[in-house]
Structures are given as structure tokens and as C-alpha cells.
Amino acid sequence: MTHLAEPEDAPEAFQSAWNAHDMAAFGRLFHDDAAFVNRFGHYVRGVDEIIDLHQPIHETIYRDSTLENELIDATPIGPPVAIVHFWSRLRTGPAHPAGAHDVDTLILAVLACRDGAWRIQALENVTLTNPRTGEPVLRR
């Protein structure tokens, strides 16, 4: 699913494109001039750069990874813009240098509807960590 009928569709569509390792479908979730900040603080702008950031890792270390996303909330902030928060659990497979493990993140996405289509305008992905140790933390 890469069509977003409503902002609340973003977590499932993001998950579906990721799990299919289909970066063209992933790119269709974003407006052409979108901004993306990955969980390591790497900032890119533009759908081509977003795809270029993700394509190599989906061919290598994340080729057997999956995501499980869970909508937290979707808040309209004016027509036609909404802020969506969702939990994301990345499950890496044996292809990852650290082996199979889970990483939980919190994603904030700003969606805008242009020409009748909801797409992501900006997205930031934050890894859950213990602020005292920096160690990754998994949600319940």
C-alpha cells in the first residue's frame, strides 16, 4: 500500500514499502521536496535523496529486515496538513553486521495533501535510548 487516503495510513504504508524492500514504493510516500532525518541524524531533502539513502541498505544490511509500525496519533493542524506520530520496531536479520536484533524508534511525520494526495513532507526517526547510558531501549 503506497496510497495514503488519510494521514493515519502513513505507518502502515511505510511498513509495507519497507517490508517489501521496494524503494520506489517507499519514495511514493513522500512529496518530491520532502525532508527526511534517519535514526542516526542523517538529513536529506528530496525524494531522490530519500531513496538514495535507503536503497543501498535494503540491498545489504537491511535486506532481510522488517518493520512493525503502530500509530500513536494523527493531529490535523490545518487544511491540508497533519502531524502523525508512530512507533516503529525494526527487526534486523542475519544480514546485519550485528546479527539479528530489534531497534525501537519513534517517528514524527508531517503530511500534506497536495493535488488530492496525502504524502509525507517531513519525517524524523528517533531511536529510543537510555539517556544515562546511551544503550538502546525496547518498548514493552
XYZ file of C-alpha atoms in Angstrom:
140
model
C 0.000 0.000 0.000
C 1.589 3.283 -1.056
C -1.559 5.355 -1.475
C -2.416 7.418 1.587
C -6.149 8.134 1.731
C -5.704 9.716 5.162
C -2.690 10.727 7.272
C -3.418 7.772 9.581
C -2.455 5.450 6.697
C 1.204 6.561 6.848
C 2.511 3.999 9.392
C 1.063 1.004 7.530
C 2.168 2.274 4.112
C 5.686 2.999 5.421
C 5.818 -0.509 6.914
C 4.531 -2.158 3.735
C 7.044 -0.457 1.450
C 9.915 -1.184 3.866
C 8.983 -4.839 4.313
C 8.729 -5.306 0.542
C 12.146 -3.599 0.238
C 10.510 -1.599 -2.562
C 12.226 1.758 -2.517
C 10.179 3.051 -5.471
C 7.012 2.443 -3.420
C 8.766 3.946 -0.393
C 9.591 7.058 -2.423
C 5.963 7.476 -3.491
C 5.057 8.085 0.155
C 6.929 11.405 0.046
C 6.416 14.736 -1.686
C 9.193 15.483 -4.184
C 10.703 18.150 -1.895
C 10.318 16.191 1.364
C 12.900 16.179 4.136
C 13.984 13.001 5.951
C 16.070 12.556 9.104
C 17.063 8.952 9.785
C 17.644 7.478 13.235
C 21.313 8.469 13.095
C 20.564 12.149 12.434
C 21.392 11.968 8.701
C 19.348 14.696 6.949
C 18.402 14.544 3.278
C 15.993 16.574 1.173
C 14.125 15.411 -1.893
C 12.558 12.096 -2.755
C 15.544 11.024 -4.863
C 17.896 11.569 -1.915
C 15.496 9.706 0.388
C 15.543 6.728 -1.974
C 19.325 7.003 -2.401
C 19.724 6.913 1.399
C 17.653 3.740 1.734
C 18.346 1.726 -1.429
C 21.884 0.579 -0.513
C 20.928 -0.585 2.981
C 17.947 -2.508 1.610
C 20.317 -4.295 -0.756
C 22.745 -5.128 2.074
C 22.368 -4.934 5.867
C 18.564 -4.426 5.902
C 17.734 -6.792 3.038
C 16.107 -9.223 5.491
C 14.760 -6.628 7.931
C 11.127 -5.932 8.754
C 9.247 -3.101 10.406
C 6.228 -3.222 12.680
C 4.617 0.200 12.989
C 1.911 1.333 15.381
C 0.014 4.612 15.037
C 0.148 6.780 18.157
C -1.811 9.765 16.918
C -2.658 11.913 13.944
C -3.307 15.589 14.588
C -4.716 17.882 11.903
C -3.044 21.286 12.135
C -4.962 22.947 9.348
C -6.159 22.012 5.936
C -4.458 20.133 4.455
C -1.672 19.335 6.939
C -1.389 16.772 9.752
C 1.246 15.590 12.190
C 1.479 11.821 12.654
C 3.429 10.032 15.394
C 4.040 6.305 15.290
C 6.142 3.658 16.985
C 8.370 1.573 14.772
C 10.162 -1.654 15.618
C 12.949 -2.576 13.219
C 13.793 -6.275 13.254
C 17.111 -6.878 11.573
C 18.070 -10.278 10.249
C 21.327 -12.194 9.871
C 22.440 -9.848 7.062
C 23.105 -7.090 9.620
C 26.735 -6.967 10.843
C 25.487 -7.076 14.466
C 23.227 -10.024 13.653
C 19.515 -10.237 14.266
C 18.260 -7.692 16.789
C 15.419 -5.240 17.387
C 15.513 -1.443 17.448
C 12.586 0.703 18.557
C 12.101 4.209 17.243
C 9.540 6.976 17.450
C 8.676 8.582 14.138
C 7.220 12.051 13.660
C 5.883 12.754 10.186
C 4.323 15.904 8.786
C 1.906 15.076 5.989
C 0.421 17.453 3.452
C -2.322 16.890 0.926
C -1.478 18.321 -2.486
C -3.438 17.688 -5.657
C -5.713 15.321 -3.715
C -2.876 13.096 -2.463
C -1.568 12.820 1.089
C 2.208 12.405 1.223
C 4.946 12.896 3.774
C 6.520 16.354 3.705
C 8.958 15.805 6.572
C 9.876 12.794 8.686
C 12.188 12.328 11.655
C 13.056 8.975 13.184
C 14.412 8.873 16.760
C 15.954 5.753 18.310
C 14.790 5.021 21.845
C 17.801 5.068 24.157
C 18.570 5.271 27.840
C 19.613 8.921 28.365
C 22.134 7.951 31.060
C 23.936 5.202 29.160
C 23.038 5.665 25.500
C 22.047 1.999 25.346
C 19.106 1.176 23.054
C 15.779 0.660 24.810
C 12.907 -1.509 23.564
C 9.304 -0.615 24.273
C 7.308 -3.126 26.228
